[in-house]
């Protein structure tokens, strides 16, 4: 039952390695994986994972944004950017290689430790796809943002910044809506659109090669 949740991101990263065929992804991938292991160990030993689900959207949104979504992502990317001495182009282009291994460990941990008895289809199937879509789209948009800044194309830089912001916060919005039992058909429909955008960009990118 948990196989899809556990294997989706590792399989996506494996496919990515065969696509890029670049040994330079080893460092960010290793850093992302071991950072996730350390983060999960810290959460396991120093925090209580079985929280009460509040009826307030804002309470749940802040929780998921801070503990599962933006804060872990920002901390990992900032630490990697500060520690490595490579160019900013290298750091930006290896965002996926850093974050996919991280969430391959961190996301299943968050889902598994949040429930003692049973798991919902949302957590097992839709949520992994949403987080993978987030990583893929933010990776694309970061590269475009970097190129826009280098080429001094300010309107495009602003556009890609907004796309990054949208894709960063939506997983927490989706989780919060599901936590308060919002209409699942709406959550599923918006989630599918959210997933299809980076999927289409990925397909177009592969066809151009």
Short mmCIF file of C-alpha atoms in Angstrom, two decimals:
data_model
loop_
_atom_site.label_atom_id
_atom_site.label_comp_id
_atom_site.label_asym_id
_atom_site.label_seq_id
_atom_site.Cartn_x
_atom_site.Cartn_y
_atom_site.Cartn_z
CA UNK A 1 0.00 0.00 0.00
CA UNK A 2 2.88 2.36 0.73
CA UNK A 3 4.96 1.34 -2.29
CA UNK A 4 3.76 4.14 -4.57
CA UNK A 5 4.44 6.79 -1.93
CA UNK A 6 7.91 5.38 -1.24
CA UNK A 7 8.97 4.67 -4.84
CA UNK A 8 7.57 7.51 -6.97
CA UNK A 9 10.25 10.12 -6.25
CA UNK A 10 13.21 7.68 -6.29
CA UNK A 11 11.98 6.33 -9.64
CA UNK A 12 11.64 9.88 -10.98
CA UNK A 13 15.18 10.66 -9.86
CA UNK A 14 16.50 7.44 -11.42
CA UNK A 15 14.88 8.39 -14.73
CA UNK A 16 16.42 11.86 -14.38
CA UNK A 17 19.92 10.42 -13.93
CA UNK A 18 19.59 8.42 -17.16
CA UNK A 19 18.45 11.58 -18.94
CA UNK A 20 21.20 13.95 -17.83
CA UNK A 21 24.07 11.43 -17.57
CA UNK A 22 26.13 13.89 -15.55
CA UNK A 23 28.32 12.88 -12.59
CA UNK A 24 27.98 16.39 -11.17
CA UNK A 25 24.55 15.50 -9.80
CA UNK A 26 26.13 13.06 -7.32
CA UNK A 27 27.05 15.78 -4.82
CA UNK A 28 23.63 17.49 -4.60
CA UNK A 29 21.84 14.13 -4.64
CA UNK A 30 23.96 12.81 -1.80
CA UNK A 31 23.55 16.06 0.14
CA UNK A 32 19.77 15.99 -0.31
CA UNK A 33 19.47 12.36 0.79
CA UNK A 34 21.58 12.63 3.94
CA UNK A 35 20.03 15.97 4.89
CA UNK A 36 16.62 14.27 4.77
CA UNK A 37 17.88 11.41 6.96
CA UNK A 38 19.19 13.90 9.54
CA UNK A 39 15.98 15.96 9.40
CA UNK A 40 13.82 12.85 9.90
CA UNK A 41 16.00 11.67 12.79
CA UNK A 42 15.72 15.08 14.47
CA UNK A 43 11.95 15.10 14.06
CA UNK A 44 11.66 11.54 15.36
CA UNK A 45 13.70 12.13 18.51
CA UNK A 46 12.79 15.72 19.34
CA UNK A 47 9.17 16.28 18.23
CA UNK A 48 5.76 14.67 18.58
CA UNK A 49 4.45 13.70 15.15
CA UNK A 50 0.82 12.72 15.84
CA UNK A 51 -0.80 16.15 15.88
CA UNK A 52 -4.47 16.98 16.24
CA UNK A 53 -6.06 18.01 12.94
CA UNK A 54 -7.68 21.40 13.41
CA UNK A 55 -10.82 22.54 11.59
CA UNK A 56 -9.12 25.81 10.67
CA UNK A 57 -7.64 26.05 7.17
CA UNK A 58 -5.05 28.63 8.26
CA UNK A 59 -3.76 26.52 11.18
CA UNK A 60 -3.28 23.49 8.95
CA UNK A 61 -1.84 25.56 6.11
CA UNK A 62 0.84 27.09 8.35
CA UNK A 63 1.69 23.68 9.80
CA UNK A 64 2.17 22.02 6.41
CA UNK A 65 3.95 25.05 4.97
CA UNK A 66 6.46 25.12 7.83
CA UNK A 67 7.03 21.45 8.61
CA UNK A 68 6.52 19.66 5.29
CA UNK A 69 6.87 22.14 2.50
CA UNK A 70 8.59 25.51 2.16
CA UNK A 71 10.73 25.66 5.31
CA UNK A 72 12.52 22.31 4.78
CA UNK A 73 12.98 23.14 1.10
CA UNK A 74 14.38 26.61 1.79
CA UNK A 75 16.72 25.39 4.54
CA UNK A 76 18.16 22.61 2.38
CA UNK A 77 18.69 24.80 -0.69
CA UNK A 78 20.20 27.67 1.31
CA UNK A 79 22.58 25.34 3.16
CA UNK A 80 23.64 23.72 -0.10
CA UNK A 81 24.15 27.11 -1.75
CA UNK A 82 26.27 28.35 1.17
CA UNK A 83 28.38 25.22 1.54
CA UNK A 84 29.22 24.52 -2.10
CA UNK A 85 31.69 26.76 -3.88
CA UNK A 86 30.36 26.10 -7.36
CA UNK A 87 28.79 28.72 -9.60
CA UNK A 88 25.21 29.88 -9.11
CA UNK A 89 24.39 28.35 -12.49
CA UNK A 90 25.49 24.95 -11.17
CA UNK A 91 23.46 25.38 -7.97
CA UNK A 92 20.33 26.45 -9.82
CA UNK A 93 20.54 23.69 -12.41
CA UNK A 94 20.94 21.04 -9.70
CA UNK A 95 17.89 22.03 -7.67
CA UNK A 96 16.03 18.90 -8.81
CA UNK A 97 19.03 16.69 -8.06
CA UNK A 98 19.13 18.13 -4.54
CA UNK A 99 15.45 18.20 -3.63
CA UNK A 100 14.16 15.01 -5.25
CA UNK A 101 16.36 12.73 -3.07
CA UNK A 102 15.50 14.90 -0.06
CA UNK A 103 11.74 14.51 -0.49
CA UNK A 104 12.18 10.85 -1.45
CA UNK A 105 12.99 10.30 2.22
CA UNK A 106 11.29 13.24 3.94
CA UNK A 107 7.82 13.00 2.35
CA UNK A 108 7.21 9.30 3.14
CA UNK A 109 8.43 9.94 6.68
CA UNK A 110 5.94 12.80 7.11
CA UNK A 111 3.04 10.72 5.79
CA UNK A 112 3.87 7.53 7.68
CA UNK A 113 4.49 9.19 11.06
CA UNK A 114 1.35 11.33 10.78
CA UNK A 115 -0.95 8.29 11.03
CA UNK A 116 -0.88 5.35 13.42
CA UNK A 117 -3.58 3.23 11.82
CA UNK A 118 -4.46 3.82 8.17
CA UNK A 119 -3.52 5.95 5.18
CA UNK A 120 -5.74 7.85 2.80
CA UNK A 121 -5.57 7.62 -0.99
CA UNK A 122 -4.70 11.32 -1.04
CA UNK A 123 -1.54 10.74 1.01
CA UNK A 124 -0.52 7.62 -0.88
CA UNK A 125 -1.11 8.74 -4.46
CA UNK A 126 -2.03 12.38 -5.07
CA UNK A 127 0.34 13.95 -2.54
CA UNK A 128 3.52 12.31 -3.94
CA UNK A 129 2.57 13.49 -7.43
CA UNK A 130 1.95 17.02 -6.15
CA UNK A 131 5.35 17.19 -4.46
CA UNK A 132 7.09 15.78 -7.52
CA UNK A 133 5.33 18.37 -9.68
CA UNK A 134 6.46 21.08 -7.28
CA UNK A 135 10.10 20.03 -7.52
CA UNK A 136 9.99 19.73 -11.32
CA UNK A 137 8.24 23.06 -11.92
CA UNK A 138 10.37 25.01 -9.42
CA UNK A 139 13.46 23.50 -11.03
CA UNK A 140 12.34 24.67 -14.49
CA UNK A 141 11.35 28.11 -13.23
CA UNK A 142 14.57 28.61 -11.25
CA UNK A 143 16.62 28.02 -14.39
CA UNK A 144 14.41 30.45 -16.34
CA UNK A 145 14.63 32.98 -13.49
CA UNK A 146 18.41 32.74 -13.42
CA UNK A 147 18.64 33.21 -17.19
CA UNK A 148 16.21 36.15 -17.04
CA UNK A 149 18.30 37.85 -14.37
CA UNK A 150 21.54 37.26 -16.28
CA UNK A 151 19.98 38.64 -19.48
CA UNK A 152 18.29 41.48 -17.53
CA UNK A 153 14.78 40.49 -18.63
CA UNK A 154 12.96 41.84 -15.59
CA UNK A 155 9.34 41.06 -16.65
CA UNK A 156 10.26 37.40 -17.22
CA UNK A 157 12.14 37.32 -13.91
CA UNK A 158 9.03 38.58 -12.11
CA UNK A 159 6.83 36.05 -13.94
CA UNK A 160 9.03 33.10 -13.02
CA UNK A 161 9.29 34.33 -9.43
CA UNK A 162 5.50 34.28 -9.18
CA UNK A 163 5.35 30.77 -10.68
CA UNK A 164 7.92 29.57 -8.15
CA UNK A 165 5.93 31.11 -5.29
CA UNK A 166 2.69 29.53 -6.52
CA UNK A 167 4.23 26.08 -6.88
CA UNK A 168 5.95 26.32 -3.52
CA UNK A 169 2.85 27.11 -1.50
CA UNK A 170 0.22 25.02 -3.30
CA UNK A 171 1.17 21.65 -1.70
CA UNK A 172 0.51 23.17 1.73
CA UNK A 173 -2.79 24.61 0.47
CA UNK A 174 -3.81 21.20 -0.88
CA UNK A 175 -2.84 19.42 2.34
CA UNK A 176 -4.70 21.98 4.45
CA UNK A 177 -7.86 21.71 2.35
CA UNK A 178 -7.77 17.93 2.58
CA UNK A 179 -7.23 18.11 6.35
CA UNK A 180 -10.47 20.07 6.82
CA UNK A 181 -12.40 17.68 4.53
CA UNK A 182 -12.86 20.14 1.70
CA UNK A 183 -14.55 18.86 -1.47
CA UNK A 184 -12.17 16.16 -2.71
CA UNK A 185 -13.30 16.53 -6.32
CA UNK A 186 -12.06 20.13 -6.27
CA UNK A 187 -8.75 19.16 -4.61
CA UNK A 188 -8.25 16.38 -7.16
CA UNK A 189 -9.13 18.58 -10.15
CA UNK A 190 -6.82 21.43 -9.14
CA UNK A 191 -4.12 18.90 -8.25
CA UNK A 192 -4.31 17.32 -11.71
CA UNK A 193 -3.92 20.73 -13.38
CA UNK A 194 -1.02 21.51 -11.03
CA UNK A 195 0.66 18.24 -12.04
CA UNK A 196 -0.06 18.48 -15.77
CA UNK A 197 1.69 21.85 -16.26
CA UNK A 198 5.24 20.66 -15.39
CA UNK A 199 4.49 17.32 -17.06
CA UNK A 200 3.70 19.10 -20.33
CA UNK A 201 6.82 21.25 -20.02
CA UNK A 202 8.90 18.13 -19.39
CA UNK A 203 7.48 16.38 -22.46
CA UNK A 204 8.07 19.44 -24.65
CA UNK A 205 11.62 19.72 -23.37
CA UNK A 206 12.34 16.08 -24.17
CA UNK A 207 10.85 16.36 -27.65
CA UNK A 208 13.14 19.30 -28.44
CA UNK A 209 16.27 17.28 -27.68
#
